[in-house]
Amino acid sequence: MRLEDIPAILELEADTFSAWSREHLEDELQQQTGFQFVVRNEAAEMIQAVLCGRIMTDEAEILKLSVAEKARKKGMGYHLLDFVLNYCSAKGVKKCFLELRASNTAARNLYEKRGFFRVASRKDYYEEPVEDATVMQLEL
Ligand SMILES: CC(C)(COP(=O)(O)OP(=O)(O)OC[C@H]1O[C@@H](n2cnc3c(N)ncnc32)[C@H](O)[C@@H]1OP(=O)(O)O)[C@@H](O)C(=O)NCCC(=O)NCCS
Protein backbone atom coordinates (compact mmCIF):
# COMPACT_ATOMS: atom_id res chain seq x y z
CA MET A 1 0.00 0.00 0.00
CA ARG A 2 1.27 3.45 -0.92
CA LEU A 3 0.23 6.91 0.24
CA GLU A 4 -1.33 7.61 -3.16
CA ASP A 5 -3.58 4.51 -2.79
CA ILE A 6 -5.47 6.06 0.13
CA PRO A 7 -8.26 7.82 -1.87
CA ALA A 8 -9.07 4.52 -3.63
CA ILE A 9 -9.06 2.66 -0.29
CA LEU A 10 -11.47 5.21 1.22
CA GLU A 11 -13.80 4.55 -1.74
CA LEU A 12 -13.39 0.77 -1.48
CA GLU A 13 -14.36 0.85 2.20
CA ALA A 14 -17.27 3.26 1.88
CA ASP A 15 -19.89 0.51 2.42
CA THR A 16 -18.21 -1.18 5.40
CA PHE A 17 -18.69 -0.74 9.15
CA SER A 18 -14.95 -0.91 9.67
CA ALA A 19 -13.79 1.92 7.36
CA TRP A 20 -10.73 3.87 8.49
CA SER A 21 -10.24 7.61 7.96
CA ARG A 22 -7.54 9.07 5.72
CA GLU A 23 -5.54 10.00 8.85
CA HIS A 24 -5.79 6.49 10.27
CA LEU A 25 -4.54 4.95 6.99
CA GLU A 26 -1.70 7.50 6.80
CA ASP A 27 -0.71 6.74 10.41
CA GLU A 28 -0.74 3.02 9.71
CA LEU A 29 1.73 3.46 6.83
CA GLN A 30 4.16 5.02 9.34
CA GLN A 31 4.02 2.14 11.85
CA GLN A 32 7.38 0.43 12.13
CA THR A 33 5.79 -2.87 13.13
CA GLY A 34 3.04 -2.59 10.52
CA PHE A 35 2.43 -4.30 7.20
CA GLN A 36 -0.03 -3.06 4.59
CA PHE A 37 -0.89 -4.83 1.35
CA VAL A 38 -3.29 -4.06 -1.47
CA VAL A 39 -4.53 -6.08 -4.44
CA ARG A 40 -4.09 -3.79 -7.42
CA ASN A 41 -5.81 -4.29 -10.78
CA GLU A 42 -3.37 -2.32 -12.88
CA ALA A 43 -5.38 -2.64 -16.11
CA ALA A 44 -8.46 -1.15 -14.46
CA GLU A 45 -6.35 1.21 -12.28
CA MET A 46 -8.29 -0.05 -9.29
CA ILE A 47 -7.51 -1.26 -5.80
CA GLN A 48 -9.60 -4.33 -5.13
CA ALA A 49 -8.58 -5.28 -1.61
CA VAL A 50 -6.57 -4.06 1.36
CA LEU A 51 -5.12 -5.80 4.41
CA CYS A 52 -3.25 -4.11 7.27
CA GLY A 53 -1.68 -5.59 10.37
CA ARG A 54 1.17 -5.48 12.85
CA ILE A 55 3.87 -7.91 13.92
CA MET A 56 5.07 -7.89 17.55
CA THR A 57 7.93 -10.39 17.95
CA ASP A 58 6.31 -13.76 17.18
CA GLU A 59 2.68 -12.59 17.15
CA ALA A 60 0.73 -10.79 14.45
CA GLU A 61 -2.56 -8.97 14.51
CA ILE A 62 -4.70 -8.37 11.47
CA LEU A 63 -6.31 -4.95 11.84
CA LYS A 64 -8.11 -4.58 8.55
CA LEU A 65 -9.26 -6.68 5.61
CA SER A 66 -11.62 -5.26 3.01
CA VAL A 67 -12.47 -6.40 -0.50
CA ALA A 68 -14.22 -4.01 -2.91
CA GLU A 69 -17.91 -4.87 -3.16
CA LYS A 70 -17.71 -5.78 -6.88
CA ALA A 71 -14.75 -8.10 -6.28
CA ARG A 72 -16.26 -10.08 -3.39
CA LYS A 73 -17.04 -13.81 -3.36
CA LYS A 74 -14.34 -14.63 -5.91
CA GLY A 75 -11.66 -15.84 -3.52
CA MET A 76 -9.76 -12.56 -3.26
CA GLY A 77 -10.16 -12.13 0.49
CA TYR A 78 -9.01 -15.69 1.08
CA HIS A 79 -5.97 -15.39 -1.18
CA LEU A 80 -4.87 -12.03 0.26
CA LEU A 81 -5.21 -13.43 3.79
CA ASP A 82 -3.29 -16.56 2.79
CA PHE A 83 -0.51 -14.45 1.24
CA VAL A 84 -0.22 -12.34 4.39
CA LEU A 85 -0.14 -15.37 6.70
CA ASN A 86 2.69 -16.84 4.64
CA TYR A 87 4.47 -13.46 4.80
CA CYS A 88 4.04 -13.44 8.60
CA SER A 89 5.25 -17.02 8.91
CA ALA A 90 8.39 -16.15 6.93
CA LYS A 91 9.00 -13.33 9.46
CA GLY A 92 8.88 -15.81 12.35
CA VAL A 93 5.31 -15.22 13.48
CA LYS A 94 3.84 -18.15 15.42
CA LYS A 95 0.34 -16.84 16.26
CA CYS A 96 -2.03 -14.48 14.52
CA PHE A 97 -5.01 -12.69 16.11
CA LEU A 98 -7.88 -10.61 14.85
CA GLU A 99 -11.21 -9.19 15.99
CA LEU A 100 -14.46 -8.93 14.09
CA ARG A 101 -18.04 -7.92 14.70
CA ALA A 102 -20.02 -10.85 16.11
CA SER A 103 -22.58 -10.51 13.27
CA ASN A 104 -20.00 -10.52 10.45
CA THR A 105 -20.70 -14.01 9.14
CA ALA A 106 -18.88 -13.48 5.83
CA ALA A 107 -15.64 -12.55 7.61
CA ARG A 108 -16.01 -15.26 10.24
CA ASN A 109 -16.52 -17.92 7.55
CA LEU A 110 -13.49 -16.64 5.66
CA TYR A 111 -11.25 -16.75 8.75
CA GLU A 112 -12.52 -20.18 9.76
CA LYS A 113 -11.88 -21.45 6.24
CA ARG A 114 -8.21 -20.39 6.65
CA GLY A 115 -7.98 -22.12 10.06
CA PHE A 116 -8.74 -19.37 12.60
CA PHE A 117 -10.79 -20.33 15.65
CA ARG A 118 -12.71 -18.26 18.18
CA VAL A 119 -10.86 -17.66 21.46
CA ALA A 120 -12.86 -14.89 23.19
CA SER A 121 -15.62 -12.29 22.99
CA ARG A 122 -15.42 -8.61 23.96
CA LYS A 123 -18.75 -7.26 25.17
CA ASP A 124 -19.95 -4.08 23.41
CA TYR A 125 -16.50 -3.57 21.92
CA TYR A 126 -17.66 -1.82 18.74
CA GLU A 127 -19.56 1.44 18.38
CA GLU A 128 -22.05 2.68 15.77
CA PRO A 129 -23.70 0.26 16.10
CA VAL A 130 -22.68 -1.15 19.46
CA GLU A 131 -21.78 -4.81 19.09
CA ASP A 132 -19.65 -7.51 20.69
CA ALA A 133 -16.31 -8.44 19.14
CA THR A 134 -15.29 -12.01 18.43
CA VAL A 135 -11.56 -12.62 18.89
CA MET A 136 -10.03 -15.29 16.64
CA GLN A 137 -6.60 -16.89 16.60
CA LEU A 138 -4.50 -19.01 14.26
CA GLU A 139 -1.32 -20.94 15.08
CA LEU A 140 1.07 -20.64 12.16
C1 LIG B 1 -15.33 -10.45 4.50
C2 LIG B 1 -14.70 -10.18 3.12
C3 LIG B 1 -13.30 -9.63 3.32
C4 LIG B 1 -14.66 -11.50 2.33
O1 LIG B 1 -13.93 -11.28 1.14
P1 LIG B 1 -14.22 -12.12 -0.19
O2 LIG B 1 -13.13 -11.84 -1.17
O3 LIG B 1 -15.61 -11.85 -0.65
O4 LIG B 1 -14.14 -13.62 0.35
P2 LIG B 1 -13.77 -14.92 -0.50
O5 LIG B 1 -14.45 -14.86 -1.83
O6 LIG B 1 -12.30 -15.11 -0.50
O7 LIG B 1 -14.49 -16.07 0.35
C5 LIG B 1 -13.77 -16.96 1.20
C6 LIG B 1 -14.77 -17.60 2.16
O8 LIG B 1 -15.35 -16.60 3.00
C7 LIG B 1 -16.72 -16.93 3.26
N1 LIG B 1 -17.59 -15.88 2.71
C8 LIG B 1 -17.23 -14.85 1.91
N2 LIG B 1 -18.29 -14.06 1.66
C9 LIG B 1 -19.33 -14.61 2.32
C10 LIG B 1 -20.70 -14.23 2.46
N3 LIG B 1 -21.20 -13.14 1.86
N4 LIG B 1 -21.49 -14.99 3.27
C11 LIG B 1 -21.01 -16.08 3.89
N5 LIG B 1 -19.70 -16.49 3.79
C12 LIG B 1 -18.89 -15.76 3.01
C13 LIG B 1 -16.96 -18.27 2.61
O9 LIG B 1 -16.63 -19.27 3.57
C14 LIG B 1 -15.93 -18.28 1.48
O10 LIG B 1 -15.56 -19.56 1.11
P3 LIG B 1 -16.37 -20.32 -0.07
O11 LIG B 1 -16.24 -19.43 -1.27
O12 LIG B 1 -15.65 -21.62 -0.21
O13 LIG B 1 -17.78 -20.43 0.39
C15 LIG B 1 -15.58 -9.16 2.32
O14 LIG B 1 -16.93 -9.58 2.35
C16 LIG B 1 -15.50 -7.73 2.83
O15 LIG B 1 -14.62 -6.95 2.46
N6 LIG B 1 -16.48 -7.34 3.70
C17 LIG B 1 -16.54 -5.98 4.24
C18 LIG B 1 -15.38 -5.68 5.18
C19 LIG B 1 -15.28 -6.69 6.31
O16 LIG B 1 -16.27 -7.10 6.90
N7 LIG B 1 -14.04 -7.08 6.61
C20 LIG B 1 -13.72 -7.99 7.68
C21 LIG B 1 -13.56 -7.22 8.94
S1 LIG B 1 -12.88 -8.26 10.20
Coordinates of N, CA and C and ligand atoms in Angstrom, one line a residue:
M1 N 0.9 -1.2 0.0 CA 0.0 0.0 0.0 C 0.9 1.2 0.0
R2 N 0.5 2.2 -0.8 CA 1.3 3.5 -0.9 C 0.4 4.6 -0.5
L3 N 1.0 5.7 -0.2 CA 0.2 6.9 0.2 C -0.8 7.3 -0.8
E4 N -0.4 7.2 -2.1 CA -1.3 7.6 -3.2 C -2.5 6.6 -3.4
D5 N -2.5 5.5 -2.7 CA -3.6 4.5 -2.8 C -4.7 4.9 -1.9
I6 N -4.5 5.8 -0.9 CA -5.5 6.1 0.1 C -6.8 6.5 -0.4
P7 N -6.9 7.5 -1.4 CA -8.3 7.8 -1.9 C -9.0 6.6 -2.4
A8 N -8.4 5.7 -3.1 CA -9.1 4.5 -3.6 C -9.5 3.6 -2.5
I9 N -8.7 3.5 -1.4 CA -9.1 2.7 -0.3 C -10.3 3.2 0.4
L10 N -10.3 4.6 0.6 CA -11.5 5.2 1.2 C -12.7 4.9 0.4
E11 N -12.6 4.9 -0.9 CA -13.8 4.6 -1.7 C -14.2 3.1 -1.6
L12 N -13.2 2.2 -1.6 CA -13.4 0.8 -1.5 C -14.1 0.4 -0.2
E13 N -13.8 1.2 0.9 CA -14.4 0.8 2.2 C -15.7 1.6 2.5
A14 N -16.1 2.4 1.6 CA -17.3 3.3 1.9 C -18.5 2.5 2.4
D15 N -18.7 1.2 2.0 CA -19.9 0.5 2.4 C -19.7 -0.4 3.6
T16 N -18.5 -0.3 4.3 CA -18.2 -1.2 5.4 C -18.4 -0.5 6.7
F17 N -18.6 -1.3 7.8 CA -18.7 -0.7 9.2 C -17.3 -0.4 9.7
S18 N -16.3 -1.0 9.1 CA -15.0 -0.9 9.7 C -14.0 0.1 8.9
A19 N -14.6 1.0 8.2 CA -13.8 1.9 7.4 C -12.9 2.8 8.3
W20 N -11.7 3.0 7.8 CA -10.7 3.9 8.5 C -10.7 5.2 7.8
S21 N -10.4 6.3 8.5 CA -10.2 7.6 8.0 C -8.9 7.7 7.2
R22 N -8.8 8.8 6.4 CA -7.5 9.1 5.7 C -6.4 9.1 6.7
E23 N -6.6 9.8 7.9 CA -5.5 10.0 8.9 C -5.1 8.6 9.4
H24 N -6.1 7.8 9.7 CA -5.8 6.5 10.3 C -4.9 5.7 9.3
L25 N -5.3 5.7 8.0 CA -4.5 5.0 7.0 C -3.1 5.5 6.9
E26 N -3.0 6.9 6.9 CA -1.7 7.5 6.8 C -0.8 7.1 8.0
D27 N -1.4 7.1 9.2 CA -0.7 6.7 10.4 C -0.2 5.3 10.3
E28 N -1.1 4.4 9.8 CA -0.7 3.0 9.7 C 0.5 2.8 8.8
L29 N 0.6 3.6 7.7 CA 1.7 3.5 6.8 C 3.1 3.8 7.5
Q30 N 3.0 4.6 8.6 CA 4.2 5.0 9.3 C 4.6 4.0 10.4
Q31 N 3.7 3.0 10.7 CA 4.0 2.1 11.8 C 5.2 1.2 11.5
Q32 N 6.2 1.3 12.4 CA 7.4 0.4 12.1 C 7.1 -1.1 12.2
T33 N 6.1 -1.4 13.0 CA 5.8 -2.9 13.1 C 4.7 -3.3 12.2
G34 N 4.2 -2.3 11.3 CA 3.0 -2.6 10.5 C 3.4 -3.2 9.2
F35 N 2.4 -3.9 8.6 CA 2.4 -4.3 7.2 C 1.1 -3.9 6.5
Q36 N 1.2 -3.5 5.3 CA 0.0 -3.1 4.6 C 0.1 -3.5 3.2
F37 N -0.9 -4.3 2.7 CA -0.9 -4.8 1.3 C -2.2 -4.5 0.6
V38 N -2.1 -4.2 -0.7 CA -3.3 -4.1 -1.5 C -3.2 -5.0 -2.6
V39 N -4.4 -5.4 -3.2 CA -4.5 -6.1 -4.4 C -4.9 -5.0 -5.5
R40 N -4.0 -4.9 -6.4 CA -4.1 -3.8 -7.4 C -4.4 -4.4 -8.8
N41 N -5.5 -3.9 -9.4 CA -5.8 -4.3 -10.8 C -5.3 -3.2 -11.7
E42 N -4.1 -3.4 -12.2 CA -3.4 -2.3 -12.9 C -4.1 -1.9 -14.2
A43 N -4.7 -2.9 -14.9 CA -5.4 -2.6 -16.1 C -6.6 -1.7 -15.8
A44 N -7.3 -2.0 -14.8 CA -8.5 -1.1 -14.5 C -8.1 0.0 -13.6
E45 N -6.8 0.2 -13.2 CA -6.3 1.2 -12.3 C -7.2 1.2 -11.0
M46 N -7.4 0.1 -10.5 CA -8.3 -0.1 -9.3 C -7.6 -0.8 -8.2
I47 N -7.9 -0.5 -6.9 CA -7.5 -1.3 -5.8 C -8.7 -2.1 -5.4
Q48 N -8.5 -3.4 -5.4 CA -9.6 -4.3 -5.1 C -9.7 -4.9 -3.7
A49 N -8.6 -4.8 -3.0 CA -8.6 -5.3 -1.6 C -7.4 -4.7 -0.8
V50 N -7.6 -4.6 0.5 CA -6.6 -4.1 1.4 C -6.5 -4.9 2.6
L51 N -5.3 -5.1 3.1 CA -5.1 -5.8 4.4 C -4.0 -5.1 5.2
C52 N -4.3 -4.7 6.4 CA -3.2 -4.1 7.3 C -3.1 -4.9 8.6
G53 N -1.9 -4.9 9.1 CA -1.7 -5.6 10.4 C -0.4 -5.2 11.0
R54 N -0.1 -5.8 12.1 CA 1.2 -5.5 12.9 C 1.8 -6.8 13.3
I55 N 3.1 -6.8 13.4 CA 3.9 -7.9 13.9 C 4.6 -7.4 15.2
M56 N 4.4 -8.2 16.3 CA 5.1 -7.9 17.5 C 5.8 -9.2 18.0
T57 N 7.1 -9.2 17.8 CA 7.9 -10.4 17.9 C 7.3 -11.6 17.2
D58 N 6.8 -12.6 17.9 CA 6.3 -13.8 17.2 C 4.8 -13.8 17.1
E59 N 4.1 -12.6 17.3 CA 2.7 -12.6 17.1 C 2.3 -11.5 16.1
A60 N 1.2 -11.8 15.4 CA 0.7 -10.8 14.4 C -0.7 -10.5 14.8
E61 N -1.1 -9.3 14.4 CA -2.6 -9.0 14.5 C -3.0 -8.4 13.2
I62 N -4.1 -8.9 12.7 CA -4.7 -8.4 11.5 C -5.7 -7.3 11.9
L63 N -5.5 -6.1 11.4 CA -6.3 -5.0 11.8 C -7.4 -4.6 10.8
K64 N -7.2 -5.0 9.6 CA -8.1 -4.6 8.5 C -8.0 -5.5 7.4
L65 N -9.2 -6.0 6.9 CA -9.3 -6.7 5.6 C -10.5 -6.2 4.9
S66 N -10.4 -5.7 3.8 CA -11.6 -5.3 3.0 C -11.4 -5.6 1.5
V67 N -12.5 -6.1 0.9 CA -12.5 -6.4 -0.5 C -13.5 -5.5 -1.1
A68 N -13.2 -4.9 -2.2 CA -14.2 -4.0 -2.9 C -15.5 -4.8 -3.2
E69 N -16.6 -4.2 -3.1 CA -17.9 -4.9 -3.2 C -18.0 -5.7 -4.5
K70 N -17.6 -5.1 -5.6 CA -17.7 -5.8 -6.9 C -16.8 -7.0 -7.0
A71 N -15.8 -7.0 -6.2 CA -14.8 -8.1 -6.3 C -15.0 -9.2 -5.3
R72 N -16.0 -9.1 -4.5 CA -16.3 -10.1 -3.4 C -16.7 -11.4 -3.9
K73 N -16.6 -12.4 -3.1 CA -17.0 -13.8 -3.4 C -16.4 -14.4 -4.6
K74 N -15.1 -14.0 -4.8 CA -14.3 -14.6 -5.9 C -13.0 -15.2 -5.4
G75 N -12.9 -15.3 -4.1 CA -11.7 -15.8 -3.5 C -10.6 -14.8 -3.2
M76 N -10.8 -13.5 -3.5 CA -9.8 -12.6 -3.3 C -9.4 -12.4 -1.8
G77 N -10.4 -12.3 -0.9 CA -10.2 -12.1 0.5 C -9.3 -13.3 1.0
Y78 N -9.7 -14.5 0.6 CA -9.0 -15.7 1.1 C -7.6 -15.7 0.6
H79 N -7.3 -15.3 -0.6 CA -6.0 -15.4 -1.2 C -5.1 -14.3 -0.6
L80 N -5.7 -13.1 -0.4 CA -4.9 -12.0 0.3 C -4.5 -12.4 1.7
L81 N -5.5 -13.0 2.4 CA -5.2 -13.4 3.8 C -4.1 -14.5 3.8
D82 N -4.3 -15.5 2.9 CA -3.3 -16.6 2.8 C -1.9 -16.0 2.5
F83 N -1.8 -15.1 1.6 CA -0.5 -14.4 1.2 C 0.1 -13.8 2.5
V84 N -0.7 -13.1 3.2 CA -0.2 -12.3 4.4 C 0.2 -13.3 5.5
L85 N -0.5 -14.4 5.7 CA -0.1 -15.4 6.7 C 1.2 -16.0 6.3
N86 N 1.4 -16.3 5.1 CA 2.7 -16.8 4.6 C 3.8 -15.8 4.8
Y87 N 3.5 -14.6 4.6 CA 4.5 -13.5 4.8 C 4.8 -13.4 6.3
C88 N 3.8 -13.5 7.2 CA 4.0 -13.4 8.6 C 4.9 -14.6 9.0
S89 N 4.5 -15.8 8.5 CA 5.2 -17.0 8.9 C 6.7 -16.9 8.5
A90 N 7.0 -16.3 7.4 CA 8.4 -16.2 6.9 C 9.1 -15.2 7.8
K91 N 8.4 -14.3 8.5 CA 9.0 -13.3 9.5 C 9.1 -13.9 10.9
G92 N 8.7 -15.2 11.1 CA 8.9 -15.8 12.4 C 7.7 -15.8 13.2
V93 N 6.5 -15.3 12.7 CA 5.3 -15.2 13.5 C 4.8 -16.6 13.8
K94 N 4.4 -16.8 15.0 CA 3.8 -18.2 15.4 C 2.3 -18.1 15.6
K95 N 1.8 -16.9 16.0 CA 0.3 -16.8 16.3 C -0.2 -15.6 15.6
C96 N -1.4 -15.7 15.1 CA -2.0 -14.5 14.5 C -3.4 -14.3 15.2
F97 N -3.7 -13.0 15.5 CA -5.0 -12.7 16.1 C -5.8 -11.7 15.3
L98 N -7.1 -11.7 15.5 CA -7.9 -10.6 14.9 C -9.2 -10.5 15.6
E99 N -9.9 -9.4 15.4 CA -11.2 -9.2 16.0 C -12.2 -8.9 14.9
L100 N -13.4 -9.3 15.1 CA -14.5 -8.9 14.1 C -15.8 -8.8 14.8
R101 N -16.7 -8.1 14.1 CA -18.0 -7.9 14.7 C -18.7 -9.3 14.8
A102 N -19.4 -9.5 15.9 CA -20.0 -10.8 16.1 C -21.0 -11.2 15.0
S103 N -21.6 -10.2 14.3 CA -22.6 -10.5 13.3 C -21.9 -10.7 11.9
N104 N -20.6 -10.5 11.8 CA -20.0 -10.5 10.5 C -19.7 -12.0 10.0
T105 N -20.8 -12.6 9.5 CA -20.7 -14.0 9.1 C -19.7 -14.2 8.0
A106 N -19.8 -13.3 7.0 CA -18.9 -13.5 5.8 C -17.4 -13.5 6.3
A107 N -17.0 -12.6 7.1 CA -15.6 -12.6 7.6 C -15.3 -13.8 8.5
R108 N -16.3 -14.1 9.4 CA -16.0 -15.3 10.2 C -15.8 -16.5 9.4
N109 N -16.7 -16.7 8.4 CA -16.5 -17.9 7.6 C -15.2 -17.9 6.8
L110 N -14.8 -16.8 6.4 CA -13.5 -16.6 5.7 C -12.3 -17.0 6.6
Y111 N -12.4 -16.5 7.8 CA -11.2 -16.7 8.7 C -11.3 -18.2 9.2
E112 N -12.5 -18.8 9.4 CA -12.5 -20.2 9.8 C -12.0 -21.1 8.6
K113 N -12.3 -20.7 7.4 CA -11.9 -21.5 6.2 C -10.3 -21.5 6.2
R114 N -9.7 -20.4 6.7 CA -8.2 -20.4 6.7 C -7.6 -20.9 8.0
G115 N -8.5 -21.4 8.9 CA -8.0 -22.1 10.1 C -8.1 -21.4 11.4
F116 N -8.6 -20.1 11.3 CA -8.7 -19.4 12.6 C -9.8 -20.0 13.4
F117 N -9.7 -19.9 14.8 CA -10.8 -20.3 15.6 C -11.0 -19.3 16.7
R118 N -12.3 -19.3 17.2 CA -12.7 -18.3 18.2 C -12.1 -18.5 19.5
V119 N -11.5 -17.5 20.1 CA -10.9 -17.7 21.5 C -11.5 -16.8 22.5
A120 N -12.3 -15.8 22.2 CA -12.9 -14.9 23.2 C -13.9 -14.0 22.5
S121 N -14.7 -13.3 23.4 CA -15.6 -12.3 23.0 C -15.3 -11.0 23.8
R122 N -15.5 -9.9 23.2 CA -15.4 -8.6 24.0 C -16.8 -7.9 23.9
K123 N -17.4 -7.8 25.1 CA -18.8 -7.3 25.2 C -18.8 -5.8 24.7
D124 N -19.7 -5.5 23.9 CA -20.0 -4.1 23.4 C -18.7 -3.4 23.0
Y125 N -17.8 -4.1 22.3 CA -16.5 -3.6 21.9 C -16.6 -2.5 20.8
Y126 N -17.5 -2.7 19.9 CA -17.7 -1.8 18.7 C -18.7 -0.8 19.0
E127 N -18.6 0.4 18.3 CA -19.6 1.4 18.4 C -20.2 1.6 17.0
E128 N -21.4 2.3 17.0 CA -22.0 2.7 15.8 C -22.1 1.6 14.7
P129 N -22.9 0.6 14.9 CA -23.7 0.3 16.1 C -22.9 -0.5 17.1
V130 N -23.3 -0.4 18.4 CA -22.7 -1.2 19.5 C -22.8 -2.7 19.2
E131 N -21.7 -3.4 19.4 CA -21.8 -4.8 19.1 C -20.6 -5.5 19.8
D132 N -20.8 -6.7 20.1 CA -19.6 -7.5 20.7 C -18.6 -7.8 19.6
A133 N -17.4 -8.0 20.0 CA -16.3 -8.4 19.1 C -16.1 -9.9 19.4
T134 N -15.8 -10.6 18.3 CA -15.3 -12.0 18.4 C -13.8 -12.0 18.2
V135 N -13.0 -12.6 19.1 CA -11.6 -12.6 18.9 C -11.2 -14.0 18.3
M136 N -10.4 -14.0 17.3 CA -10.0 -15.3 16.6 C -8.5 -15.4 16.6
Q137 N -8.1 -16.6 16.6 CA -6.6 -16.9 16.6 C -6.2 -18.0 15.6
L138 N -5.0 -17.9 15.1 CA -4.5 -19.0 14.3 C -3.1 -19.3 14.7
E139 N -2.7 -20.5 14.8 CA -1.3 -20.9 15.1 C -0.7 -21.2 13.7
L140 N 0.4 -20.5 13.5 CA 1.1 -20.6 12.2 C 2.1 -21.8 12.2
Ligands
LIG1 C1 -15.3 -10.4 4.5 C2 -14.7 -10.2 3.1 C3 -13.3 -9.6 3.3 C4 -14.7 -11.5 2.3 O1 -13.9 -11.3 1.1 P1 -14.2 -12.1 -0.2 O2 -13.1 -11.8 -1.2 O3 -15.6 -11.9 -0.7 O4 -14.1 -13.6 0.4 P2 -13.8 -14.9 -0.5 O5 -14.5 -14.9 -1.8 O6 -12.3 -15.1 -0.5 O7 -14.5 -16.1 0.3 C5 -13.8 -17.0 1.2 C6 -14.8 -17.6 2.2 O8 -15.3 -16.6 3.0 C7 -16.7 -16.9 3.3 N1 -17.6 -15.9 2.7 C8 -17.2 -14.9 1.9 N2 -18.3 -14.1 1.7 C9 -19.3 -14.6 2.3 C10 -20.7 -14.2 2.5 N3 -21.2 -13.1 1.9 N4 -21.5 -15.0 3.3 C11 -21.0 -16.1 3.9 N5 -19.7 -16.5 3.8 C12 -18.9 -15.8 3.0 C13 -17.0 -18.3 2.6 O9 -16.6 -19.3 3.6 C14 -15.9 -18.3 1.5 O10 -15.6 -19.6 1.1 P3 -16.4 -20.3 -0.1 O11 -16.2 -19.4 -1.3 O12 -15.6 -21.6 -0.2 O13 -17.8 -20.4 0.4 C15 -15.6 -9.2 2.3 O14 -16.9 -9.6 2.4 C16 -15.5 -7.7 2.8 O15 -14.6 -7.0 2.5 N6 -16.5 -7.3 3.7 C17 -16.5 -6.0 4.2 C18 -15.4 -5.7 5.2 C19 -15.3 -6.7 6.3 O16 -16.3 -7.1 6.9 N7 -14.0 -7.1 6.6 C20 -13.7 -8.0 7.7 C21 -13.6 -7.2 8.9 S1 -12.9 -8.3 10.2

